[in-house]
PDB file of C-alpha atoms and ligand atoms in Angstrom:
ATOM      1  CA  UNK H   1     111.822  87.441 100.153  1.00 76.00           C
ATOM      2  CA  UNK H   2     113.292  84.680  98.020  1.00 84.00           C
ATOM      3  CA  UNK H   3     116.849  84.159  96.849  1.00 87.00           C
ATOM      4  CA  UNK H   4     116.234  86.090  93.607  1.00 89.00           C
ATOM      5  CA  UNK H   5     114.884  89.229  95.218  1.00 89.00           C
ATOM      6  CA  UNK H   6     117.562  89.007  97.900  1.00 92.00           C
ATOM      7  CA  UNK H   7     120.316  88.937  95.292  1.00 92.00           C
ATOM      8  CA  UNK H   8     118.633  91.751  93.350  1.00 93.00           C
ATOM      9  CA  UNK H   9     118.560  93.972  96.462  1.00 93.00           C
ATOM     10  CA  UNK H  10     121.796  92.923  98.079  1.00 95.00           C
ATOM     11  CA  UNK H  11     124.220  92.026  95.337  1.00 94.00           C
ATOM     12  CA  UNK H  12     127.162  94.033  96.628  1.00 97.00           C
ATOM     13  CA  UNK H  13     128.827  95.092  99.878  1.00 97.00           C
ATOM     14  CA  UNK H  14     127.671  98.660  99.223  1.00 96.00           C
ATOM     15  CA  UNK H  15     124.022  97.618  98.787  1.00 97.00           C
ATOM     16  CA  UNK H  16     124.128  96.002 102.225  1.00 97.00           C
ATOM     17  CA  UNK H  17     125.865  98.940 103.881  1.00 97.00           C
ATOM     18  CA  UNK H  18     123.392 101.445 102.468  1.00 97.00           C
ATOM     19  CA  UNK H  19     120.453  99.355 103.605  1.00 97.00           C
ATOM     20  CA  UNK H  20     122.022  98.933 107.043  1.00 97.00           C
ATOM     21  CA  UNK H  21     122.611 102.680 107.266  1.00 97.00           C
ATOM     22  CA  UNK H  22     119.017 103.493 106.324  1.00 96.00           C
ATOM     23  CA  UNK H  23     117.664 101.255 109.096  1.00 96.00           C
ATOM     24  CA  UNK H  24     120.244 102.482 111.592  1.00 96.00           C
ATOM     25  CA  UNK H  25     119.324 106.115 110.831  1.00 96.00           C
ATOM     26  CA  UNK H  26     115.707 105.284 111.668  1.00 95.00           C
ATOM     27  CA  UNK H  27     116.675 103.617 114.950  1.00 94.00           C
ATOM     28  CA  UNK H  28     118.907 106.541 115.909  1.00 94.00           C
ATOM     29  CA  UNK H  29     122.656 106.698 116.476  1.00 95.00           C
ATOM     30  CA  UNK H  30     123.922 107.342 120.017  1.00 93.00           C
ATOM     31  CA  UNK H  31     127.296 108.994 120.526  1.00 95.00           C
ATOM     32  CA  UNK H  32     129.528 107.067 122.937  1.00 93.00           C
ATOM     33  CA  UNK H  33     131.256 110.314 123.835  1.00 93.00           C
ATOM     34  CA  UNK H  34     128.352 112.552 124.865  1.00 96.00           C
ATOM     35  CA  UNK H  35     125.197 110.419 124.333  1.00 93.00           C
ATOM     36  CA  UNK H  36     124.207 112.905 121.640  1.00 94.00           C
ATOM     37  CA  UNK H  37     121.913 111.729 118.871  1.00 94.00           C
ATOM     38  CA  UNK H  38     122.609 114.316 116.174  1.00 96.00           C
ATOM     39  CA  UNK H  39     125.236 113.281 113.655  1.00 96.00           C
ATOM     40  CA  UNK H  40     126.787 114.133 110.324  1.00 96.00           C
ATOM     41  CA  UNK H  41     127.340 111.299 107.887  1.00 97.00           C
ATOM     42  CA  UNK H  42     130.930 111.202 106.643  1.00 96.00           C
ATOM     43  CA  UNK H  43     130.521 110.155 103.035  1.00 91.00           C
ATOM     44  CA  UNK H  44     133.189 107.692 101.956  1.00 89.00           C
ATOM     45  CA  UNK H  45     134.277 106.937 105.536  1.00 94.00           C
ATOM     46  CA  UNK H  46     131.134 104.941 106.382  1.00 95.00           C
ATOM     47  CA  UNK H  47     131.022 106.717 109.718  1.00 97.00           C
ATOM     48  CA  UNK H  48     128.878 109.126 111.694  1.00 97.00           C
ATOM     49  CA  UNK H  49     130.347 112.182 113.366  1.00 97.00           C
ATOM     50  CA  UNK H  50     128.688 113.638 116.441  1.00 97.00           C
ATOM     51  CA  UNK H  51     127.490 117.222 115.954  1.00 97.00           C
ATOM     52  CA  UNK H  52     128.087 117.879 119.661  1.00 96.00           C
ATOM     53  CA  UNK H  53     131.551 116.504 120.408  1.00 97.00           C
ATOM     54  CA  UNK H  54     132.927 115.329 117.083  1.00 96.00           C
ATOM     55  CA  UNK H  55     133.205 111.686 118.163  1.00 97.00           C
ATOM     56  CA  UNK H  56     133.138 109.253 115.267  1.00 96.00           C
ATOM     57  CA  UNK H  57     130.979 106.136 115.191  1.00 96.00           C
ATOM     58  CA  UNK H  58     131.562 103.613 112.432  1.00 96.00           C
ATOM     59  CA  UNK H  59     128.571 101.988 110.786  1.00 97.00           C
ATOM     60  CA  UNK H  60     129.279  98.770 112.727  1.00 96.00           C
ATOM     61  CA  UNK H  61     130.101 100.341 116.069  1.00 95.00           C
ATOM     62  CA  UNK H  62     127.462  99.745 118.733  1.00 93.00           C
ATOM     63  CA  UNK H  63     125.796  96.973 116.723  1.00 96.00           C
ATOM     64  CA  UNK H  64     126.380  93.259 117.124  1.00 96.00           C
ATOM     65  CA  UNK H  65     128.753  93.440 114.130  1.00 96.00           C
ATOM     66  CA  UNK H  66     131.076  95.786 116.031  1.00 94.00           C
ATOM     67  CA  UNK H  67     133.963  93.375 116.545  1.00 91.00           C
ATOM     68  CA  UNK H  68     133.393  91.257 113.436  1.00 95.00           C
ATOM     69  CA  UNK H  69     135.721  91.392 110.471  1.00 94.00           C
ATOM     70  CA  UNK H  70     133.276  89.683 108.140  1.00 96.00           C
ATOM     71  CA  UNK H  71     131.867  91.870 105.337  1.00 97.00           C
ATOM     72  CA  UNK H  72     128.322  93.234 105.594  1.00 97.00           C
ATOM     73  CA  UNK H  73     127.483  91.048 102.599  1.00 97.00           C
ATOM     74  CA  UNK H  74     128.306  87.896 104.566  1.00 97.00           C
ATOM     75  CA  UNK H  75     126.198  89.076 107.503  1.00 97.00           C
ATOM     76  CA  UNK H  76     123.353  89.884 105.138  1.00 97.00           C
ATOM     77  CA  UNK H  77     123.487  86.488 103.461  1.00 96.00           C
ATOM     78  CA  UNK H  78     123.481  84.861 106.879  1.00 96.00           C
ATOM     79  CA  UNK H  79     120.526  86.920 108.102  1.00 96.00           C
ATOM     80  CA  UNK H  80     118.703  86.070 104.899  1.00 94.00           C
ATOM     81  CA  UNK H  81     119.343  82.348 105.312  1.00 93.00           C
ATOM     82  CA  UNK H  82     118.377  82.445 108.998  1.00 92.00           C
ATOM     83  CA  UNK H  83     115.138  84.277 108.318  1.00 90.00           C
ATOM     84  CA  UNK H  84     114.004  82.537 105.133  1.00 86.00           C
ATOM     85  CA  UNK H  85     113.207  79.172 106.717  1.00 82.00           C
ATOM     86  CA  UNK H  86     111.270  78.288 109.816  1.00 78.00           C
ATOM     87  CA  UNK H  87     113.831  75.683 110.714  1.00 78.00           C
ATOM     88  CA  UNK H  88     117.185  77.357 110.419  1.00 81.00           C
ATOM     89  CA  UNK H  89     120.619  76.105 109.458  1.00 87.00           C
ATOM     90  CA  UNK H  90     123.448  74.432 111.306  1.00 89.00           C
ATOM     91  CA  UNK H  91     126.667  76.440 111.402  1.00 92.00           C
ATOM     92  CA  UNK H  92     128.326  73.801 109.207  1.00 92.00           C
ATOM     93  CA  UNK H  93     125.663  74.194 106.581  1.00 92.00           C
ATOM     94  CA  UNK H  94     125.880  78.006 106.738  1.00 94.00           C
ATOM     95  CA  UNK H  95     129.647  77.890 106.358  1.00 96.00           C
ATOM     96  CA  UNK H  96     129.188  75.743 103.253  1.00 95.00           C
ATOM     97  CA  UNK H  97     126.521  78.037 101.807  1.00 93.00           C
ATOM     98  CA  UNK H  98     128.629  81.132 102.456  1.00 95.00           C
ATOM     99  CA  UNK H  99     131.713  79.497 100.969  1.00 95.00           C
ATOM    100  CA  UNK H 100     133.924  80.540 103.887  1.00 96.00           C
ATOM    101  CA  UNK H 101     137.105  78.712 104.808  1.00 95.00           C
ATOM    102  CA  UNK H 102     136.983  79.137 108.557  1.00 95.00           C
ATOM    103  CA  UNK H 103     134.286  77.796 110.841  1.00 95.00           C
ATOM    104  CA  UNK H 104     134.896  79.977 113.925  1.00 95.00           C
ATOM    105  CA  UNK H 105     133.869  83.392 112.516  1.00 96.00           C
ATOM    106  CA  UNK H 106     130.650  81.868 111.154  1.00 96.00           C
ATOM    107  CA  UNK H 107     129.942  80.244 114.504  1.00 95.00           C
ATOM    108  CA  UNK H 108     130.562  83.546 116.337  1.00 96.00           C
ATOM    109  CA  UNK H 109     128.352  85.476 113.895  1.00 97.00           C
ATOM    110  CA  UNK H 110     125.436  83.062 114.192  1.00 96.00           C
ATOM    111  CA  UNK H 111     125.604  83.003 117.992  1.00 95.00           C
ATOM    112  CA  UNK H 112     125.695  86.808 118.119  1.00 96.00           C
ATOM    113  CA  UNK H 113     122.567  86.902 115.976  1.00 96.00           C
ATOM    114  CA  UNK H 114     120.865  84.382 118.284  1.00 96.00           C
ATOM    115  CA  UNK H 115     121.857  86.473 121.275  1.00 96.00           C
ATOM    116  CA  UNK H 116     120.422  89.599 119.640  1.00 96.00           C
ATOM    117  CA  UNK H 117     117.185  87.711 118.935  1.00 96.00           C
ATOM    118  CA  UNK H 118     116.970  86.853 122.641  1.00 96.00           C
ATOM    119  CA  UNK H 119     117.661  90.463 123.625  1.00 95.00           C
ATOM    120  CA  UNK H 120     114.885  91.710 121.357  1.00 94.00           C
ATOM    121  CA  UNK H 121     112.388  89.252 122.797  1.00 95.00           C
ATOM    122  CA  UNK H 122     113.458  90.115 126.357  1.00 94.00           C
ATOM    123  CA  UNK H 123     111.836  93.531 125.778  1.00 92.00           C
ATOM    124  CA  UNK H 124     108.369  91.988 125.846  1.00 92.00           C
ATOM    125  CA  UNK H 125     106.553  90.975 129.006  1.00 96.00           C
ATOM    126  CA  UNK H 126     103.858  88.337 128.686  1.00 96.00           C
ATOM    127  CA  UNK H 127     100.381  89.559 129.607  1.00 94.00           C
ATOM    128  CA  UNK H 128      96.764  88.583 130.231  1.00 93.00           C
ATOM    129  CA  UNK H 129      96.644  84.792 130.380  1.00 94.00           C
ATOM    130  CA  UNK H 130      99.841  82.782 130.325  1.00 96.00           C
ATOM    131  CA  UNK H 131     100.432  79.038 130.054  1.00 96.00           C
ATOM    132  CA  UNK H 132     103.593  77.849 131.799  1.00 96.00           C
ATOM    133  CA  UNK H 133     105.172  74.416 131.731  1.00 94.00           C
ATOM    134  CA  UNK H 134     108.552  72.744 131.618  1.00 93.00           C
ATOM    135  CA  UNK H 135     110.092  70.590 128.923  1.00 93.00           C
ATOM    136  CA  UNK H 136     113.160  68.386 129.006  1.00 92.00           C
ATOM    137  CA  UNK H 137     115.502  68.957 126.083  1.00 93.00           C
ATOM    138  CA  UNK H 138     118.228  66.564 124.972  1.00 90.00           C
ATOM    139  CA  UNK H 139     121.699  68.010 125.348  1.00 90.00           C
ATOM    140  CA  UNK H 140     125.081  66.627 124.405  1.00 82.00           C
ATOM    141  CA  UNK H 141     125.894  63.818 126.812  1.00 62.00           C
ATOM    142  CA  UNK H 142     129.544  64.813 127.188  1.00 59.00           C
ATOM    143  CA  UNK H 143     128.384  67.860 129.067  1.00 47.00           C
ATOM    144  CA  UNK H 144     126.318  65.726 131.362  1.00 48.00           C
ATOM    145  CA  UNK H 145     129.200  63.378 132.081  1.00 47.00           C
ATOM    146  CA  UNK H 146     131.308  66.339 133.096  1.00 51.00           C
ATOM    147  CA  UNK H 147     128.593  67.157 135.607  1.00 51.00           C
ATOM    148  CA  UNK H 148     127.591  70.400 133.923  1.00 50.00           C
ATOM    149  CA  UNK H 149     124.059  69.429 133.052  1.00 49.00           C
ATOM    150  CA  UNK H 150     121.224  69.401 135.504  1.00 49.00           C
ATOM    151  CA  UNK H 151     119.347  66.162 135.622  1.00 48.00           C
ATOM    152  CA  UNK H 152     115.703  66.450 134.667  1.00 45.00           C
ATOM    153  CA  UNK H 153     113.657  64.174 136.872  1.00 43.00           C
ATOM    154  CA  UNK H 154     116.501  61.674 136.770  1.00 40.00           C
ATOM    155  CA  UNK H 155     116.726  61.649 132.982  1.00 44.00           C
ATOM    156  CA  UNK H 156     120.274  61.580 131.688  1.00 56.00           C
ATOM    157  CA  UNK H 157     121.291  64.101 129.040  1.00 83.00           C
ATOM    158  CA  UNK H 158     118.205  66.239 129.548  1.00 87.00           C
ATOM    159  CA  UNK H 159     118.019  69.932 130.380  1.00 90.00           C
ATOM    160  CA  UNK H 160     114.966  71.507 131.942  1.00 91.00           C
ATOM    161  CA  UNK H 161     113.484  74.458 130.051  1.00 94.00           C
ATOM    162  CA  UNK H 162     110.569  76.628 131.155  1.00 95.00           C
ATOM    163  CA  UNK H 163     108.259  77.543 128.293  1.00 96.00           C
ATOM    164  CA  UNK H 164     105.556  80.202 128.479  1.00 97.00           C
ATOM    165  CA  UNK H 165     102.783  81.171 126.074  1.00 96.00           C
ATOM    166  CA  UNK H 166     100.389  84.116 126.144  1.00 95.00           C
ATOM    167  CA  UNK H 167      97.113  82.398 125.539  1.00 89.00           C
ATOM    168  CA  UNK H 168      93.788  84.113 125.921  1.00 85.00           C
ATOM    169  CA  UNK H 169      90.587  82.115 126.146  1.00 80.00           C
ATOM    170  CA  UNK H 170      88.076  83.124 123.517  1.00 78.00           C
ATOM    171  CA  UNK H 171      84.537  81.950 123.159  1.00 77.00           C
ATOM    172  CA  UNK H 172      83.088  81.656 119.681  1.00 75.00           C
ATOM    173  CA  UNK H 173      79.724  83.377 120.112  1.00 77.00           C
ATOM    174  CA  UNK H 174      77.778  81.280 117.602  1.00 78.00           C
ATOM    175  CA  UNK H 175      78.829  77.910 118.944  1.00 79.00           C
ATOM    176  CA  UNK H 176      79.752  78.682 122.553  1.00 77.00           C
ATOM    177  CA  UNK H 177      82.934  76.692 121.986  1.00 78.00           C
ATOM    178  CA  UNK H 178      86.084  77.897 123.676  1.00 76.00           C
ATOM    179  CA  UNK H 179      89.398  78.288 121.987  1.00 77.00           C
ATOM    180  CA  UNK H 180      92.714  79.884 122.856  1.00 79.00           C
ATOM    181  CA  UNK H 181      94.192  82.802 120.990  1.00 83.00           C
ATOM    182  CA  UNK H 182      97.945  82.652 121.259  1.00 90.00           C
ATOM    183  CA  UNK H 183     100.461  85.486 120.916  1.00 92.00           C
ATOM    184  CA  UNK H 184     103.993  85.604 122.304  1.00 96.00           C
ATOM    185  CA  UNK H 185     106.138  82.781 123.630  1.00 97.00           C
ATOM    186  CA  UNK H 186     109.222  82.582 125.819  1.00 97.00           C
ATOM    187  CA  UNK H 187     111.607  79.720 126.569  1.00 97.00           C
ATOM    188  CA  UNK H 188     114.264  79.844 129.278  1.00 96.00           C
ATOM    189  CA  UNK H 189     116.827  77.268 130.312  1.00 94.00           C
ATOM    190  CA  UNK H 190     116.507  76.629 134.056  1.00 91.00           C
ATOM    191  CA  UNK H 191     119.669  76.275 136.053  1.00 80.00           C
ATOM    192  CA  UNK H 192     118.268  74.592 139.096  1.00 65.00           C
ATOM    193  CA  UNK H 193     115.379  72.547 140.339  1.00 59.00           C
ATOM    194  CA  UNK H 194     114.635  75.040 143.051  1.00 63.00           C
ATOM    195  CA  UNK H 195     111.432  77.009 142.883  1.00 64.00           C
ATOM    196  CA  UNK H 196     113.448  80.275 143.070  1.00 74.00           C
ATOM    197  CA  UNK H 197     114.406  79.680 139.449  1.00 83.00           C
ATOM    198  CA  UNK H 198     110.767  79.670 138.380  1.00 89.00           C
ATOM    199  CA  UNK H 199     109.923  82.602 140.657  1.00 90.00           C
ATOM    200  CA  UNK H 200     112.667  84.760 139.160  1.00 90.00           C
ATOM    201  CA  UNK H 201     111.497  83.799 135.713  1.00 92.00           C
ATOM    202  CA  UNK H 202     107.862  84.683 136.414  1.00 94.00           C
ATOM    203  CA  UNK H 203     108.942  88.089 137.772  1.00 94.00           C
ATOM    204  CA  UNK H 204     111.126  88.716 134.735  1.00 94.00           C
ATOM    205  CA  UNK H 205     108.842  87.430 131.985  1.00 96.00           C
ATOM    206  CA  UNK H 206     105.221  87.747 133.076  1.00 96.00           C
ATOM    207  CA  UNK H 207     103.261  90.888 133.905  1.00 96.00           C
ATOM    208  CA  UNK H 208     102.067  91.112 137.551  1.00 95.00           C
ATOM    209  CA  UNK H 209      98.415  91.406 136.591  1.00 95.00           C
ATOM    210  CA  UNK H 210      98.373  88.178 134.554  1.00 96.00           C
ATOM    211  CA  UNK H 211      96.611  84.911 135.122  1.00 95.00           C
ATOM    212  CA  UNK H 212      99.038  81.989 134.986  1.00 95.00           C
ATOM    213  CA  UNK H 213      98.065  78.391 134.212  1.00 94.00           C
ATOM    214  CA  UNK H 214     100.304  75.465 135.203  1.00 94.00           C
ATOM    215  CA  UNK H 215     100.054  71.863 136.276  1.00 92.00           C
ATOM    216  CA  UNK H 216     100.303  70.958 139.948  1.00 89.00           C
ATOM    217  CA  UNK H 217     104.123  70.724 140.120  1.00 84.00           C
ATOM    218  CA  UNK H 218     105.643  71.700 143.464  1.00 79.00           C
ATOM    219  CA  UNK H 219     108.065  74.139 141.801  1.00 81.00           C
ATOM    220  CA  UNK H 220     105.129  76.472 141.162  1.00 86.00           C
ATOM    221  CA  UNK H 221     104.048  76.950 144.790  1.00 85.00           C
ATOM    222  CA  UNK H 222     104.892  80.656 145.019  1.00 89.00           C
ATOM    223  CA  UNK H 223     103.526  81.826 141.673  1.00 92.00           C
ATOM    224  CA  UNK H 224     100.250  83.052 143.182  1.00 92.00           C
ATOM    225  CA  UNK H 225     102.238  85.668 145.160  1.00 92.00           C
ATOM    226  CA  UNK H 226     103.730  87.066 141.976  1.00 93.00           C
ATOM    227  CA  UNK H 227     100.737  87.422 139.663  1.00 94.00           C
ATOM    228  CA  UNK H 228      97.037  88.240 139.817  1.00 94.00           C
ATOM    229  CA  UNK H 229      95.896  84.624 139.802  1.00 94.00           C
ATOM    230  CA  UNK H 230      97.545  81.219 139.561  1.00 95.00           C
ATOM    231  CA  UNK H 231      95.394  78.362 138.308  1.00 93.00           C
ATOM    232  CA  UNK H 232      96.710  74.798 138.608  1.00 92.00           C
ATOM    233  CA  UNK H 233      95.316  71.697 137.012  1.00 89.00           C
ATOM    234  CA  UNK H 234      96.452  68.144 137.363  1.00 86.00           C
ATOM    235  CA  UNK H 235      98.579  66.821 134.510  1.00 81.00           C
ATOM    236  CA  UNK H 236      96.409  64.679 132.288  1.00 83.00           C
ATOM    237  CA  UNK H 237      95.431  64.362 128.647  1.00 82.00           C
ATOM    238  CA  UNK H 238      92.675  66.981 128.954  1.00 79.00           C
ATOM    239  CA  UNK H 239      94.988  69.582 130.487  1.00 77.00           C
ATOM    240  CA  UNK H 240      97.546  68.909 127.767  1.00 77.00           C
ATOM    241  CA  UNK H 241      94.966  69.442 125.055  1.00 78.00           C
ATOM    242  CA  UNK H 242      93.199  72.434 126.564  1.00 83.00           C
ATOM    243  CA  UNK H 243      94.674  74.430 129.431  1.00 87.00           C
ATOM    244  CA  UNK H 244      98.319  74.005 128.456  1.00 91.00           C
ATOM    245  CA  UNK H 245      97.686  73.423 124.770  1.00 90.00           C
ATOM    246  CA  UNK H 246      99.994  76.038 123.246  1.00 93.00           C
ATOM    247  CA  UNK H 247     102.870  75.638 125.601  1.00 94.00           C
ATOM    248  CA  UNK H 248     102.882  71.912 124.842  1.00 94.00           C
ATOM    249  CA  UNK H 249     102.750  72.512 121.097  1.00 94.00           C
ATOM    250  CA  UNK H 250     105.695  74.920 121.421  1.00 95.00           C
ATOM    251  CA  UNK H 251     107.730  72.455 123.484  1.00 96.00           C
ATOM    252  CA  UNK H 252     107.258  69.593 121.048  1.00 94.00           C
ATOM    253  CA  UNK H 253     107.930  71.770 117.986  1.00 94.00           C
ATOM    254  CA  UNK H 254     111.050  73.225 119.578  1.00 95.00           C
ATOM    255  CA  UNK H 255     112.365  69.761 120.402  1.00 94.00           C
ATOM    256  CA  UNK H 256     111.729  68.514 116.896  1.00 92.00           C
ATOM    257  CA  UNK H 257     113.326  71.576 115.262  1.00 90.00           C
ATOM    258  CA  UNK H 258     116.407  71.593 117.476  1.00 90.00           C
ATOM    259  CA  UNK H 259     116.968  67.868 117.238  1.00 84.00           C
ATOM    260  CA  UNK H 260     116.386  67.789 113.472  1.00 82.00           C
ATOM    261  CA  UNK H 261     118.757  70.664 112.714  1.00 81.00           C
ATOM    262  CA  UNK H 262     121.541  70.478 115.194  1.00 81.00           C
ATOM    263  CA  UNK H 263     121.684  66.849 116.268  1.00 75.00           C
ATOM    264  CA  UNK H 264     123.716  67.569 119.380  1.00 81.00           C
ATOM    265  CA  UNK H 265     123.482  70.735 121.410  1.00 88.00           C
ATOM    266  CA  UNK H 266     125.771  71.608 124.274  1.00 88.00           C
ATOM    267  CA  UNK H 267     123.905  72.578 127.384  1.00 88.00           C
ATOM    268  CA  UNK H 268     125.571  75.988 127.559  1.00 89.00           C
ATOM    269  CA  UNK H 269     124.351  76.886 124.071  1.00 92.00           C
ATOM    270  CA  UNK H 270     120.817  75.557 124.374  1.00 94.00           C
ATOM    271  CA  UNK H 271     119.446  79.009 125.303  1.00 96.00           C
ATOM    272  CA  UNK H 272     120.849  80.497 122.083  1.00 95.00           C
ATOM    273  CA  UNK H 273     119.144  77.863 119.933  1.00 95.00           C
ATOM    274  CA  UNK H 274     115.910  78.435 121.829  1.00 96.00           C
ATOM    275  CA  UNK H 275     116.286  82.187 121.237  1.00 96.00           C
ATOM    276  CA  UNK H 276     116.223  81.623 117.484  1.00 95.00           C
ATOM    277  CA  UNK H 277     113.304  79.225 117.644  1.00 95.00           C
ATOM    278  CA  UNK H 278     111.206  81.540 119.851  1.00 96.00           C
ATOM    279  CA  UNK H 279     112.174  84.672 117.897  1.00 95.00           C
ATOM    280  CA  UNK H 280     110.819  83.159 114.703  1.00 94.00           C
ATOM    281  CA  UNK H 281     107.783  81.698 116.438  1.00 94.00           C
ATOM    282  CA  UNK H 282     106.893  85.133 117.843  1.00 94.00           C
ATOM    283  CA  UNK H 283     107.180  86.621 114.381  1.00 93.00           C
ATOM    284  CA  UNK H 284     105.419  83.804 112.555  1.00 90.00           C
ATOM    285  CA  UNK H 285     103.103  86.228 110.720  1.00 89.00           C
ATOM    286  CA  UNK H 286     105.840  88.661 109.679  1.00 88.00           C
ATOM    287  CA  UNK H 287     106.533  87.002 106.338  1.00 86.00           C
ATOM    288  CA  UNK H 288     108.955  89.062 104.272  1.00 84.00           C
ATOM    289  CA  UNK H 289     109.359  91.627 107.034  1.00 89.00           C
ATOM    290  CA  UNK H 290     111.255  89.122 109.162  1.00 91.00           C
ATOM    291  CA  UNK H 291     114.486  89.921 107.347  1.00 92.00           C
ATOM    292  CA  UNK H 292     114.332  93.664 108.068  1.00 92.00           C
ATOM    293  CA  UNK H 293     113.394  92.920 111.677  1.00 93.00           C
ATOM    294  CA  UNK H 294     116.481  90.760 111.994  1.00 93.00           C
ATOM    295  CA  UNK H 295     118.662  93.574 110.633  1.00 95.00           C
ATOM    296  CA  UNK H 296     117.109  95.863 113.271  1.00 94.00           C
ATOM    297  CA  UNK H 297     117.858  93.249 115.956  1.00 93.00           C
ATOM    298  CA  UNK H 298     121.450  93.363 114.704  1.00 94.00           C
ATOM    299  CA  UNK H 299     121.484  97.168 115.133  1.00 93.00           C
ATOM    300  CA  UNK H 300     119.744  97.368 118.507  1.00 90.00           C
ATOM    301  CA  UNK H 301     120.221  93.949 120.077  1.00 84.00           C
ATOM    302  CA  UNK H 302     123.862  94.307 121.208  1.00 81.00           C
TER     303      UNK H 302
HETATM  304 ZN1   ZN S   1     129.121 113.262 120.973  1.00 72.60          ZN
END
């Protein structure tokens, strides 16, 4: 979708509301009163009414827009801007594009969308063969000085992030050459240097019957207990290019994107920026559908 077709479809507040309603109807509306799913639509009130108990649910209620006072049109423009580029926008830039006076509501809206993106991706568990490695991301140094950042292998202003990629080895039958077919990614900010952090992450993100590839770092000692097979290789140029190829590509792309767009990122918000990067990476073949998917994340990702 480009700016012209966006404006043609979503020129008014009502256009956006009707589109939002049509997607929300498909996802199903749950009554907060009785958990019922059957509703009347109250025309003109932009609300659902439960057929069981009469409880009313506004179009925003239960979605990530619930407590926002910004019009649907502003949310739609933001979702369009966030989904139309691979890179994304800084909140300052979005505020300018939206022509809004206040920064805070824009900031809150964008972070809610990033949170919803993370919640959507949390529904998937990585399977089959998984590459796992850690990257060190630059975070705002003020945070580090206040002692809030964890120090990555002694590096100042760096935050450790675990990155995972589903990556299945394929052999091209004609040539016998091996390649890796890559699907979903995950990136999680690690709070400590202890191996428990990684263990929890593996349990949460990777299916038990997977094969996990890492380098020989000591923080990975327990992984073999948690999955089918844990294969370690020493960190060298060959491993980087082959065994951990995709996870390394993701780490360097994420660093470049985050640094290029946001300049300085506070440690406590790094996960949210990673959510957006990974969400788009996982949907890299969605094309125009990415916008609708983001609206669905808005409906179901609260
Ligand atoms: Zn009800």
